[in-house]
Short mmCIF file of C-alpha atoms in Angstrom, two decimals:
data_model
loop_
_atom_site.label_atom_id
_atom_site.label_comp_id
_atom_site.label_asym_id
_atom_site.label_seq_id
_atom_site.Cartn_x
_atom_site.Cartn_y
_atom_site.Cartn_z
CA MET A 1 0.00 0.00 0.00
CA PRO A 2 1.25 3.46 -0.86
CA GLU A 3 2.65 5.43 2.04
CA ASN A 4 2.05 8.74 0.37
CA ILE A 5 0.12 10.15 -2.50
CA ALA A 6 2.89 11.83 -4.48
CA LYS A 7 2.41 9.23 -7.23
CA LEU A 8 -1.36 9.62 -7.18
CA CYS A 9 -2.80 11.27 -10.27
CA ILE A 10 -6.48 12.09 -10.78
CA HIS A 11 -8.23 12.47 -14.12
CA SER A 12 -10.08 15.78 -14.31
CA ILE A 13 -13.23 13.93 -15.37
CA THR A 14 -13.16 12.05 -12.06
CA THR A 15 -14.13 15.28 -10.32
CA LYS A 16 -16.08 16.62 -13.28
CA PRO A 17 -18.11 19.16 -11.29
CA TRP A 18 -14.87 21.04 -10.55
CA SER A 19 -13.48 23.38 -13.19
CA LEU A 20 -9.79 22.91 -14.03
CA ASP A 21 -8.64 25.75 -11.76
CA VAL A 22 -10.60 24.38 -8.80
CA ALA A 23 -9.41 20.84 -9.45
CA LEU A 24 -5.77 21.93 -9.58
CA ASP A 25 -6.10 23.89 -6.34
CA LYS A 26 -7.91 21.08 -4.53
CA TYR A 27 -5.52 18.37 -5.73
CA ALA A 28 -2.50 20.51 -4.76
CA ALA A 29 -3.90 21.26 -1.32
CA ALA A 30 -4.47 17.54 -0.73
CA GLY A 31 -0.97 16.60 -1.87
CA VAL A 32 -2.08 14.80 -5.03
CA GLY A 33 0.93 14.71 -7.32
CA GLY A 34 -0.58 14.57 -10.77
CA ILE A 35 -3.51 15.37 -13.00
CA SER A 36 -4.60 13.97 -16.33
CA ILE A 37 -6.60 16.59 -18.15
CA TRP A 38 -9.62 15.79 -20.29
CA GLN A 39 -10.24 18.02 -23.28
CA ASP A 40 -13.59 19.26 -21.94
CA ALA A 41 -11.90 20.63 -18.80
CA ALA A 42 -9.28 22.51 -20.81
CA GLN A 43 -11.81 23.81 -23.33
CA ALA A 44 -14.08 25.09 -20.57
CA VAL A 45 -11.42 27.56 -19.43
CA GLY A 46 -9.72 27.94 -22.84
CA GLN A 47 -6.41 26.33 -23.84
CA GLU A 48 -4.25 29.39 -23.04
CA ARG A 49 -5.77 29.83 -19.61
CA ALA A 50 -5.44 26.10 -19.02
CA ARG A 51 -1.74 26.34 -19.83
CA ASP A 52 -1.29 29.22 -17.39
CA LEU A 53 -3.13 27.31 -14.70
CA VAL A 54 -1.00 24.18 -14.98
CA GLU A 55 2.22 26.19 -15.20
CA ALA A 56 1.31 27.92 -11.93
CA SER A 57 0.36 24.67 -10.21
CA PRO A 58 2.61 22.21 -8.37
CA VAL A 59 0.45 19.40 -9.75
CA GLU A 60 2.16 17.62 -12.62
CA VAL A 61 0.31 17.03 -15.89
CA ILE A 62 0.54 13.30 -16.62
CA SER A 63 -1.57 12.94 -19.74
CA TYR A 64 -4.15 14.56 -21.98
CA VAL A 65 -7.34 12.61 -22.67
CA ARG A 66 -8.52 11.48 -25.16
CA GLY A 67 -7.58 11.19 -28.82
CA GLY A 68 -8.19 8.23 -31.10
CA PHE A 69 -11.38 7.10 -32.86
CA PHE A 70 -9.48 6.23 -36.01
CA PRO A 71 -11.65 3.58 -37.73
CA ASN A 72 -14.42 4.63 -40.05
CA HIS A 73 -16.14 3.16 -43.06
CA SER A 74 -15.47 6.45 -44.84
CA ALA A 75 -11.92 7.38 -45.90
CA GLU A 76 -12.85 11.06 -45.55
CA ALA A 77 -13.89 10.51 -41.96
CA ARG A 78 -10.60 8.73 -41.26
CA LEU A 79 -8.69 11.78 -42.53
CA LYS A 80 -10.87 14.02 -40.40
CA ALA A 81 -9.94 11.85 -37.38
CA LEU A 82 -6.25 12.51 -38.05
CA ASP A 83 -6.89 16.26 -38.04
CA ASP A 84 -8.79 15.97 -34.78
CA ASN A 85 -5.91 14.03 -33.26
CA LYS A 86 -3.34 16.58 -34.45
CA LYS A 87 -5.37 19.27 -32.73
CA MET A 88 -5.33 17.22 -29.54
CA ILE A 89 -1.58 16.69 -29.84
CA ASP A 90 -1.20 20.48 -30.11
CA GLU A 91 -3.36 20.93 -27.04
CA ALA A 92 -1.39 18.30 -25.12
CA ALA A 93 1.86 20.06 -26.04
CA THR A 94 0.44 23.41 -24.94
CA LEU A 95 -0.43 21.92 -21.55
CA GLY A 96 2.94 20.20 -21.24
CA ALA A 97 1.27 16.79 -21.20
CA PRO A 98 3.83 14.14 -22.20
CA LEU A 99 1.17 11.63 -23.30
CA LEU A 100 -2.04 11.69 -25.29
CA VAL A 101 -4.28 8.75 -24.34
CA LEU A 102 -5.96 7.08 -27.30
CA VAL A 103 -9.43 5.57 -27.19
CA CYS A 104 -8.84 3.93 -30.52
CA GLY A 105 -12.38 3.59 -31.84
CA ALA A 106 -14.30 0.91 -33.76
CA GLU A 107 -16.58 1.02 -36.77
CA PRO A 108 -19.59 -1.28 -36.31
CA LYS A 109 -20.06 -1.55 -40.08
CA GLN A 110 -16.82 -3.47 -40.52
CA SER A 111 -14.89 -6.25 -38.80
CA LEU A 112 -12.83 -5.56 -35.69
CA GLN A 113 -9.81 -6.81 -37.61
CA GLU A 114 -10.34 -4.12 -40.26
CA SER A 115 -10.82 -1.51 -37.55
CA ARG A 116 -7.55 -2.56 -35.93
CA LYS A 117 -5.75 -2.09 -39.26
CA GLN A 118 -7.17 1.42 -39.51
CA ILE A 119 -6.15 2.13 -35.92
CA GLN A 120 -2.58 1.12 -36.62
CA ALA A 121 -2.51 3.18 -39.82
CA GLY A 122 -3.93 6.19 -38.00
CA ILE A 123 -1.41 6.03 -35.18
CA GLU A 124 1.49 5.59 -37.61
CA ALA A 125 0.33 8.63 -39.56
CA LEU A 126 0.46 10.72 -36.38
CA ILE A 127 3.93 9.74 -35.20
CA PRO A 128 5.97 12.48 -36.94
CA TYR A 129 3.55 15.17 -35.81
CA ALA A 130 3.51 13.87 -32.25
CA ALA A 131 7.29 13.44 -32.12
CA GLU A 132 7.91 17.04 -33.23
CA ARG A 133 5.72 18.25 -30.37
CA GLY A 134 7.12 15.89 -27.75
CA VAL A 135 3.84 14.12 -27.11
CA LYS A 136 3.73 10.35 -26.83
CA LEU A 137 0.67 8.34 -27.81
CA GLY A 138 -0.84 5.79 -25.43
CA ILE A 139 -3.04 3.03 -26.83
CA GLU A 140 -5.65 2.20 -24.20
CA PRO A 141 -7.20 -1.23 -24.67
CA LEU A 142 -10.88 -1.00 -23.75
CA HIS A 143 -13.22 -3.57 -22.22
CA PRO A 144 -14.91 -5.85 -24.79
CA MET A 145 -18.25 -4.27 -23.92
CA TYR A 146 -16.99 -1.20 -25.82
CA ALA A 147 -15.99 -3.14 -28.94
CA ASP A 148 -18.97 -1.89 -30.94
CA THR A 149 -17.89 1.75 -31.29
CA ARG A 150 -15.26 2.78 -28.73
CA SER A 151 -12.38 0.44 -29.39
CA ALA A 152 -11.49 -2.56 -31.51
CA ILE A 153 -8.53 -3.09 -29.18
CA ASN A 154 -10.04 -5.00 -26.27
CA THR A 155 -7.19 -6.88 -24.66
CA LEU A 156 -3.68 -5.97 -23.63
CA GLY A 157 -2.52 -8.71 -25.99
CA GLN A 158 -4.03 -6.84 -28.94
CA ALA A 159 -2.58 -3.54 -27.74
CA ASN A 160 0.83 -5.18 -27.42
CA GLU A 161 0.55 -6.51 -30.96
CA VAL A 162 -0.30 -3.11 -32.39
CA ALA A 163 2.37 -1.30 -30.36
CA GLU A 164 5.00 -3.87 -31.33
CA ALA A 165 3.98 -3.71 -35.00
CA ILE A 166 4.41 0.08 -34.88
CA SER A 167 7.58 -0.27 -32.80
CA HIS A 168 8.29 3.41 -32.19
CA GLU A 169 9.15 5.02 -28.87
CA GLN A 170 6.47 7.62 -29.54
CA VAL A 171 3.81 4.94 -29.09
CA GLY A 172 3.03 2.93 -25.97
CA ILE A 173 0.13 1.61 -23.92
CA ALA A 174 -2.12 2.78 -21.09
CA VAL A 175 -3.18 -0.13 -18.85
CA ASP A 176 -6.52 0.40 -17.10
CA VAL A 177 -7.66 -2.18 -14.54
CA TYR A 178 -11.33 -1.53 -15.35
CA HIS A 179 -10.92 -2.69 -18.93
CA LEU A 180 -8.53 -5.58 -18.39
CA TRP A 181 -9.06 -7.14 -14.95
CA TRP A 182 -11.06 -10.15 -16.28
CA ASP A 183 -8.38 -11.32 -18.73
CA ASP A 184 -6.54 -14.52 -17.79
CA GLN A 185 -3.62 -13.40 -19.95
CA LEU A 186 -3.22 -10.09 -18.13
CA GLU A 187 -0.19 -10.86 -15.98
CA GLN A 188 1.87 -12.20 -18.87
CA GLU A 189 0.76 -9.42 -21.22
CA ILE A 190 1.76 -6.77 -18.64
CA LYS A 191 5.15 -8.46 -18.40
CA ARG A 192 5.45 -8.42 -22.20
CA CYS A 193 4.34 -4.78 -22.32
CA GLY A 194 7.05 -3.81 -19.87
CA GLU A 195 9.73 -5.87 -21.57
CA GLN A 196 8.97 -4.18 -24.87
CA GLY A 197 9.20 -0.76 -23.23
CA ASN A 198 5.56 0.00 -23.96
CA LEU A 199 4.06 0.47 -20.50
CA TYR A 200 3.33 4.20 -20.47
CA ALA A 201 0.43 4.64 -18.06
CA PHE A 202 -1.57 2.88 -15.37
CA HIS A 203 -5.21 3.70 -14.57
CA VAL A 204 -7.12 2.49 -11.53
CA CYS A 205 -10.71 2.36 -10.28
CA ASP A 206 -12.99 -0.60 -9.51
CA TRP A 207 -15.81 -2.65 -11.07
CA LYS A 208 -18.89 -2.29 -8.90
CA VAL A 209 -21.05 -5.33 -8.11
CA PRO A 210 -23.59 -4.81 -9.53
CA THR A 211 -22.74 -2.21 -12.15
CA SER A 212 -25.78 -0.16 -13.12
CA ASP A 213 -24.46 1.60 -16.21
CA MET A 214 -22.04 0.49 -18.92
CA LEU A 215 -20.16 3.78 -18.84
CA LEU A 216 -20.94 5.93 -15.83
CA ASP A 217 -20.88 3.64 -12.80
CA ARG A 218 -17.23 3.02 -12.06
CA GLY A 219 -16.28 2.46 -8.46
CA LEU A 220 -13.55 3.55 -6.09
CA MET A 221 -10.71 1.12 -5.53
CA GLY A 222 -11.78 -1.48 -2.96
CA GLU A 223 -15.46 -1.03 -3.72
CA GLY A 224 -15.77 -3.79 -6.31
CA CYS A 225 -14.29 -7.05 -7.55
CA ILE A 226 -10.97 -5.93 -9.07
CA ASP A 227 -7.80 -6.87 -7.21
CA VAL A 228 -6.09 -3.54 -7.87
CA PRO A 229 -3.05 -4.17 -5.62
CA LEU A 230 -2.36 -7.45 -7.45
CA ILE A 231 -2.50 -5.82 -10.89
CA ARG A 232 -0.42 -2.93 -9.60
CA SER A 233 2.17 -5.42 -8.40
CA TRP A 234 2.35 -6.89 -11.91
CA VAL A 235 2.70 -3.43 -13.43
CA GLU A 236 5.50 -2.52 -11.03
CA ALA A 237 7.22 -5.87 -11.54
CA ALA A 238 7.18 -5.00 -15.24
CA GLY A 239 9.21 -1.90 -14.45
CA PHE A 240 6.52 0.77 -14.32
CA ASP A 241 7.27 3.51 -11.80
CA GLY A 242 4.93 6.25 -13.02
CA PHE A 243 1.72 7.62 -11.60
CA ASN A 244 -1.35 5.69 -10.53
CA GLU A 245 -4.14 7.52 -12.30
CA VAL A 246 -7.62 7.43 -10.81
CA GLU A 247 -10.10 7.61 -13.68
CA ILE A 248 -13.70 7.29 -12.56
CA PHE A 249 -16.82 8.18 -14.51
CA SER A 250 -19.69 8.01 -12.09
CA ASN A 251 -23.04 9.72 -11.92
CA HIS A 252 -23.10 8.65 -8.28
CA TYR A 253 -19.83 10.30 -7.33
CA TRP A 254 -20.36 13.37 -9.51
CA ALA A 255 -23.58 14.00 -7.57
CA MET A 256 -21.85 14.11 -4.20
CA ASP A 257 -19.78 16.84 -2.54
CA GLN A 258 -16.49 16.78 -4.43
CA ASP A 259 -14.36 17.62 -1.40
CA ASP A 260 -15.76 14.56 0.34
CA PHE A 261 -15.21 12.54 -2.83
CA LEU A 262 -11.57 13.66 -3.07
CA ALA A 263 -11.04 12.53 0.52
CA GLN A 264 -12.55 9.16 -0.40
CA ILE A 265 -10.31 8.84 -3.45
CA ILE A 266 -7.22 9.42 -1.33
CA GLU A 267 -8.44 6.99 1.33
CA ALA A 268 -9.21 4.34 -1.30
CA TYR A 269 -5.85 4.89 -2.95
CA LYS A 270 -4.03 4.41 0.34
CA LYS A 271 -6.00 1.35 1.40
CA HIS A 272 -6.90 -0.50 -1.78
CA SER A 273 -4.38 0.32 -4.50
CA MET B 1 -28.88 -18.05 -45.46
CA PRO B 2 -31.30 -20.69 -44.22
CA GLU B 3 -33.96 -21.72 -46.69
CA ASN B 4 -36.29 -22.91 -43.97
CA ILE B 5 -36.73 -22.56 -40.28
CA ALA B 6 -36.78 -26.21 -39.25
CA LYS B 7 -33.42 -25.68 -37.49
CA LEU B 8 -34.60 -22.48 -35.82
CA CYS B 9 -35.05 -22.75 -32.05
CA ILE B 10 -36.33 -19.98 -29.84
CA HIS B 11 -35.65 -19.59 -26.13
CA SER B 12 -38.87 -19.22 -24.18
CA ILE B 13 -37.47 -16.10 -22.51
CA THR B 14 -37.20 -14.45 -25.93
CA THR B 15 -40.99 -14.24 -26.03
CA LYS B 16 -41.32 -13.91 -22.26
CA PRO B 17 -44.84 -12.42 -22.32
CA TRP B 18 -46.11 -15.73 -23.74
CA SER B 19 -46.76 -18.61 -21.35
CA LEU B 20 -45.22 -21.95 -22.34
CA ASP B 21 -48.43 -23.28 -23.90
CA VAL B 22 -48.90 -20.17 -26.01
CA ALA B 23 -45.24 -20.13 -27.06
CA LEU B 24 -45.37 -23.79 -28.13
CA ASP B 25 -48.54 -23.21 -30.16
CA LYS B 26 -47.22 -20.04 -31.80
CA TYR B 27 -43.82 -21.54 -32.61
CA ALA B 28 -45.45 -24.67 -34.05
CA ALA B 29 -47.87 -22.66 -36.18
CA ALA B 30 -44.97 -20.63 -37.57
CA GLY B 31 -42.90 -23.72 -38.37
CA VAL B 32 -40.23 -23.06 -35.77
CA GLY B 33 -38.53 -26.39 -35.11
CA GLY B 34 -37.26 -26.05 -31.58
CA ILE B 35 -37.66 -24.45 -28.18
CA SER B 36 -35.25 -24.01 -25.30
CA ILE B 37 -37.21 -23.75 -22.11
CA TRP B 38 -36.26 -21.45 -19.25
CA GLN B 39 -37.09 -22.63 -15.77
CA ASP B 40 -39.47 -19.71 -15.13
CA ALA B 41 -41.64 -20.72 -18.10
CA ALA B 42 -41.89 -24.32 -16.90
CA GLN B 43 -42.50 -23.32 -13.29
CA ALA B 44 -45.30 -20.95 -14.29
CA VAL B 45 -47.39 -23.85 -15.62
CA GLY B 46 -45.90 -26.52 -13.31
CA GLN B 47 -43.36 -29.15 -14.35
CA GLU B 48 -45.93 -31.92 -14.98
CA ARG B 49 -48.08 -29.69 -17.15
CA ALA B 50 -44.96 -28.45 -18.95
CA ARG B 51 -44.04 -32.05 -19.74
CA ASP B 52 -47.53 -32.75 -21.12
CA LEU B 53 -47.37 -29.62 -23.25
CA VAL B 54 -44.05 -30.45 -24.86
CA GLU B 55 -45.05 -34.08 -25.39
CA ALA B 56 -48.13 -32.90 -27.27
CA SER B 57 -46.19 -30.34 -29.34
CA PRO B 58 -44.34 -30.89 -32.61
CA VAL B 59 -41.74 -28.40 -31.40
CA GLU B 60 -38.59 -30.15 -30.21
CA VAL B 61 -37.08 -29.30 -26.83
CA ILE B 62 -33.45 -28.38 -27.44
CA SER B 63 -32.26 -27.34 -24.00
CA TYR B 64 -33.30 -26.35 -20.50
CA VAL B 65 -31.97 -23.05 -19.17
CA ARG B 66 -30.15 -22.36 -16.91
CA GLY B 67 -28.15 -24.19 -14.28
CA GLY B 68 -24.72 -23.29 -12.97
CA PHE B 69 -23.68 -20.59 -10.47
CA PHE B 70 -21.18 -22.93 -8.84
CA PRO B 71 -18.59 -20.59 -7.26
CA ASN B 72 -19.13 -19.23 -3.81
CA HIS B 73 -16.93 -18.12 -0.96
CA SER B 74 -18.94 -20.44 1.29
CA ALA B 75 -18.55 -24.21 0.99
CA GLU B 76 -22.12 -24.62 2.20
CA ALA B 77 -23.38 -22.41 -0.60
CA ARG B 78 -21.41 -24.47 -3.12
CA LEU B 79 -23.13 -27.63 -1.90
CA LYS B 80 -26.48 -25.88 -2.12
CA ALA B 81 -25.65 -24.98 -5.75
CA LEU B 82 -25.15 -28.67 -6.52
CA ASP B 83 -28.59 -29.46 -5.12
CA ASP B 84 -30.12 -26.68 -7.20
CA ASN B 85 -28.44 -28.06 -10.30
CA LYS B 86 -29.62 -31.60 -9.58
CA LYS B 87 -33.15 -30.25 -9.37
CA MET B 88 -32.68 -28.58 -12.74
CA ILE B 89 -31.29 -31.81 -14.22
CA ASP B 90 -34.43 -33.58 -12.99
CA GLU B 91 -36.59 -30.90 -14.56
CA ALA B 92 -34.67 -31.07 -17.83
CA ALA B 93 -35.13 -34.85 -17.88
CA THR B 94 -38.85 -34.49 -17.20
CA LEU B 95 -39.16 -32.16 -20.19
CA GLY B 96 -37.05 -34.40 -22.39
CA ALA B 97 -34.42 -31.67 -22.77
CA PRO B 98 -31.12 -33.28 -23.82
CA LEU B 99 -29.02 -30.38 -22.53
CA LEU B 100 -28.90 -28.18 -19.45
CA VAL B 101 -27.20 -24.86 -20.24
CA LEU B 102 -24.84 -23.67 -17.50
CA VAL B 103 -24.29 -20.05 -16.59
CA CYS B 104 -21.34 -20.99 -14.50
CA GLY B 105 -21.23 -18.13 -11.98
CA ALA B 106 -18.48 -16.07 -10.36
CA GLU B 107 -17.78 -15.03 -6.79
CA PRO B 108 -16.61 -11.40 -6.63
CA LYS B 109 -14.88 -12.04 -3.29
CA GLN B 110 -12.32 -14.35 -4.86
CA SER B 111 -10.19 -14.52 -8.00
CA LEU B 112 -11.66 -15.62 -11.31
CA GLN B 113 -9.10 -18.42 -11.32
CA GLU B 114 -10.45 -19.73 -8.02
CA SER B 115 -14.00 -19.43 -9.33
CA ARG B 116 -13.06 -21.43 -12.41
CA LYS B 117 -11.68 -24.21 -10.19
CA GLN B 118 -14.97 -24.30 -8.30
CA ILE B 119 -16.89 -24.37 -11.58
CA GLN B 120 -14.93 -27.36 -12.79
CA ALA B 121 -15.39 -29.16 -9.46
CA GLY B 122 -19.10 -28.41 -9.50
CA ILE B 123 -19.62 -29.72 -13.01
CA GLU B 124 -17.58 -32.85 -12.30
CA ALA B 125 -19.68 -33.53 -9.21
CA LEU B 126 -22.84 -33.42 -11.34
CA ILE B 127 -21.74 -35.78 -14.10
CA PRO B 128 -22.98 -39.09 -12.65
CA TYR B 129 -26.35 -37.57 -11.77
CA ALA B 130 -26.71 -35.98 -15.21
CA ALA B 131 -25.59 -39.12 -17.02
CA GLU B 132 -28.14 -41.30 -15.23
CA ARG B 133 -30.89 -38.94 -16.38
CA GLY B 134 -29.61 -38.51 -19.94
CA VAL B 135 -29.03 -34.79 -19.63
CA LYS B 136 -25.85 -33.24 -20.99
CA LEU B 137 -24.32 -30.12 -19.48
CA GLY B 138 -23.40 -27.14 -21.65
CA ILE B 139 -20.85 -24.64 -20.37
CA GLU B 140 -21.79 -21.24 -21.76
CA PRO B 141 -18.90 -18.78 -21.76
CA LEU B 142 -20.29 -15.33 -20.93
CA HIS B 143 -19.17 -11.88 -22.03
CA PRO B 144 -16.44 -10.35 -19.81
CA MET B 145 -18.94 -7.71 -18.66
CA TYR B 146 -20.55 -10.52 -16.65
CA ALA B 147 -17.31 -11.65 -14.99
CA ASP B 148 -18.22 -10.09 -11.65
CA THR B 149 -21.03 -12.47 -10.69
CA ARG B 150 -22.47 -14.39 -13.66
CA SER B 151 -19.49 -16.27 -15.03
CA ALA B 152 -15.77 -16.62 -14.52
CA ILE B 153 -15.66 -18.32 -17.92
CA ASN B 154 -15.52 -15.41 -20.35
CA THR B 155 -13.93 -16.74 -23.51
CA LEU B 156 -14.41 -19.84 -25.59
CA GLY B 157 -10.75 -20.60 -24.90
CA GLN B 158 -11.48 -20.85 -21.17
CA ALA B 159 -14.59 -22.95 -21.80
CA ASN B 160 -12.54 -25.27 -24.01
CA GLU B 161 -9.94 -25.63 -21.28
CA VAL B 162 -12.50 -26.55 -18.66
CA ALA B 163 -14.37 -28.92 -20.97
CA GLU B 164 -11.14 -30.61 -22.03
CA ALA B 165 -9.96 -30.90 -18.43
CA ILE B 166 -13.25 -32.60 -17.57
CA SER B 167 -13.15 -34.62 -20.77
CA HIS B 168 -16.49 -36.39 -20.47
CA GLU B 169 -19.13 -36.70 -23.17
CA GLN B 170 -21.71 -35.52 -20.67
CA VAL B 171 -20.11 -32.06 -20.75
CA GLY B 172 -19.82 -29.69 -23.70
CA ILE B 173 -20.15 -26.03 -24.61
CA ALA B 174 -22.85 -23.61 -25.73
CA VAL B 175 -21.47 -20.94 -28.08
CA ASP B 176 -23.38 -17.65 -28.01
CA VAL B 177 -22.44 -14.93 -30.49
CA TYR B 178 -23.46 -12.19 -28.06
CA HIS B 179 -20.84 -13.21 -25.54
CA LEU B 180 -18.01 -14.13 -27.89
CA TRP B 181 -18.20 -12.03 -31.07
CA TRP B 182 -15.43 -9.61 -30.02
CA ASP B 183 -12.76 -12.28 -29.41
CA ASP B 184 -9.98 -12.45 -32.00
CA GLN B 185 -9.41 -16.09 -31.02
CA LEU B 186 -13.00 -17.08 -31.73
CA GLU B 187 -12.58 -18.82 -35.08
CA GLN B 188 -9.74 -21.03 -33.90
CA GLU B 189 -11.44 -21.78 -30.56
CA ILE B 190 -14.63 -22.83 -32.37
CA LYS B 191 -12.53 -25.14 -34.52
CA ARG B 192 -10.89 -26.58 -31.40
CA CYS B 193 -14.28 -26.95 -29.71
CA GLY B 194 -15.59 -28.93 -32.68
CA GLU B 195 -12.49 -31.06 -32.98
CA GLN B 196 -12.74 -32.02 -29.33
CA GLY B 197 -16.40 -32.96 -29.76
CA ASN B 198 -17.53 -30.25 -27.36
CA LEU B 199 -19.73 -28.02 -29.55
CA TYR B 200 -23.19 -28.73 -28.13
CA ALA B 201 -25.24 -25.61 -28.82
CA PHE B 202 -25.25 -22.38 -30.82
CA HIS B 203 -27.07 -19.23 -29.70
CA VAL B 204 -27.70 -16.17 -31.86
CA CYS B 205 -28.89 -12.58 -31.46
CA ASP B 206 -27.09 -9.26 -32.06
CA TRP B 207 -25.25 -6.53 -30.17
CA LYS B 208 -27.14 -3.27 -30.61
CA VAL B 209 -25.26 -0.04 -31.31
CA PRO B 210 -25.68 1.59 -28.88
CA THR B 211 -26.67 -0.90 -26.19
CA SER B 212 -28.71 0.74 -23.46
CA ASP B 213 -28.69 -2.00 -20.84
CA MET B 214 -26.04 -4.56 -19.89
CA LEU B 215 -28.56 -7.39 -19.73
CA LEU B 216 -31.90 -6.55 -21.33
CA ASP B 217 -31.14 -4.86 -24.64
CA ARG B 218 -30.12 -7.64 -26.99
CA GLY B 219 -30.93 -7.16 -30.65
CA LEU B 220 -32.32 -9.24 -33.49
CA MET B 221 -29.78 -10.69 -35.89
CA GLY B 222 -28.83 -8.02 -38.44
CA GLU B 223 -29.69 -5.18 -36.11
CA GLY B 224 -26.25 -4.68 -34.61
CA CYS B 225 -22.54 -5.19 -35.16
CA ILE B 226 -22.16 -8.99 -34.91
CA ASP B 227 -21.44 -10.87 -38.14
CA VAL B 228 -23.72 -13.79 -37.27
CA PRO B 229 -23.46 -15.55 -40.66
CA LEU B 230 -19.65 -15.53 -40.40
CA ILE B 231 -19.66 -17.05 -36.92
CA ARG B 232 -22.31 -19.54 -38.00
CA SER B 233 -20.05 -20.56 -40.88
CA TRP B 234 -17.24 -21.25 -38.40
CA VAL B 235 -19.57 -23.28 -36.21
CA GLU B 236 -20.79 -25.34 -39.14
CA ALA B 237 -17.26 -25.79 -40.47
CA ALA B 238 -16.46 -27.21 -37.03
CA GLY B 239 -19.10 -29.88 -37.60
CA PHE B 240 -22.08 -28.43 -35.77
CA ASP B 241 -25.41 -29.30 -37.40
CA GLY B 242 -27.79 -28.61 -34.54
CA PHE B 243 -30.31 -25.84 -33.98
CA ASN B 244 -29.72 -22.11 -34.17
CA GLU B 245 -31.17 -20.85 -30.93
CA VAL B 246 -32.47 -17.30 -30.76
CA GLU B 247 -31.94 -16.06 -27.21
CA ILE B 248 -32.91 -12.42 -26.75
CA PHE B 249 -33.55 -10.60 -23.48
CA SER B 250 -35.03 -7.25 -24.40
CA ASN B 251 -37.34 -4.88 -22.62
CA HIS B 252 -37.93 -3.31 -26.03
CA TYR B 253 -39.09 -6.52 -27.70
CA TRP B 254 -40.99 -7.81 -24.68
CA ALA B 255 -43.05 -4.60 -24.79
CA MET B 256 -44.19 -5.15 -28.37
CA ASP B 257 -46.87 -7.44 -29.81
CA GLN B 258 -45.30 -10.89 -29.59
CA ASP B 259 -46.88 -12.15 -32.82
CA ASP B 260 -45.21 -9.29 -34.67
CA PHE B 261 -41.97 -10.02 -32.81
CA LEU B 262 -42.08 -13.70 -33.78
CA ALA B 263 -42.48 -12.67 -37.41
CA GLN B 264 -39.46 -10.40 -37.03
CA ILE B 265 -37.40 -13.19 -35.47
CA ILE B 266 -38.15 -15.47 -38.39
CA GLU B 267 -37.39 -12.71 -40.91
CA ALA B 268 -34.10 -11.87 -39.15
CA TYR B 269 -33.17 -15.54 -38.99
CA LYS B 270 -33.75 -15.97 -42.72
CA LYS B 271 -31.93 -12.81 -43.73
CA HIS B 272 -29.15 -12.33 -41.20
CA SER B 273 -28.18 -15.66 -39.70
#
């Protein structure tokens, strides 16, 4: 269990009711070391103001969230997706975020295999642009329940295959316990991910029992059925020493007092991560 | 595409508003060849009456649904689960159902690996009882979004491993496109399942885009993102020549006129299966 929270990072969407300036102040006051900024939070204050806020804050920017959504039946739409991603890379660079997390997308009108090819092509097309701006790209494998539209990459094994096929230091992987906890190949794929130098980020939360919503009912660590400390031990054994990023979308938690929620996050991180 | 619907089977829960007698009459009148009976449908009319109904019907009973739920933190509860399953085997035998489908269960307080061990032990304990009554047991791997409580067997690969470890003709596998469509190992695991003689049942429906409910928003074949004909071709290439079972839980479809829904099922089966 962590003795301190210097390596704790919180995604801005986790405390969505707070604007970016409030979130930065609250996280800093609590001793939270990092923040991953979602585009909506930066846009709400404006990108320039967002940059000033993070420059003035002791809280470190860990990643910018979220690019991706590469596959599409239409070639025109795929080109449009590249433009959207370049804009997000610019925004990440402005904020000093070293990593842009990719929710890779899926096109329900075609096979997942075809979507994965388009994902790889899209990421490869972005590498020069991202490299020039010093922003790495993190493939985030998503739970199979999101395979219809959100991601055709649904296991860490698939993410490893794509990252290894691309084989460029600009591209790595974000491991999220929520998406991957059920996979009996997870330990060995985390090991492989680390050995290949592709383990760029680690996201934590919990799977509530029962879960009432496919998207917006994530739990705090310790609240559900995921053995977060075990997965964290695998990630650390694979050489990862970065931040533990708490990424929770929850109508339940967004409805409560966010100061109380922040205290709960820190408590859960100390006890169950 | 099927030229006729003699190999079409419908799960009683698909047309839940119909009692068993009505469902049997409607299916028979439409030329539907088979029915898989859920316990609630049989219990609603009583097991003896259910037996009389199916004996008088031209519709063939394909399976009884659903046993399982073996894992539990408590040894006492695991023994209780065996008793429940024996009761369901008796009921299946009474109805002349050759197969009891198993939703194997998962215990969120322990690892999925431990739950899988308890599943295997539970199934093995049932074999003599099931064999005496002429009822086979079908392991149904469930989608990873049900790994918290409904099943620790979430891929066909895992189901194959358990079935092969048990290695008894009394035990096979039910392949359901809804649970398995996303898996990049599916084609080869279906082949393996057939080669090992374990392919006992094939369930179809579709994954709606978007899906509004984790349990009760399944779609008709052709309505979503699953390539049902492709998966069916793999199943048939693996030697399966049994029924195509339509298993849909849907608040949407249960709310509509069930005669119209039955016509839609048959249309979807002819066009998109």
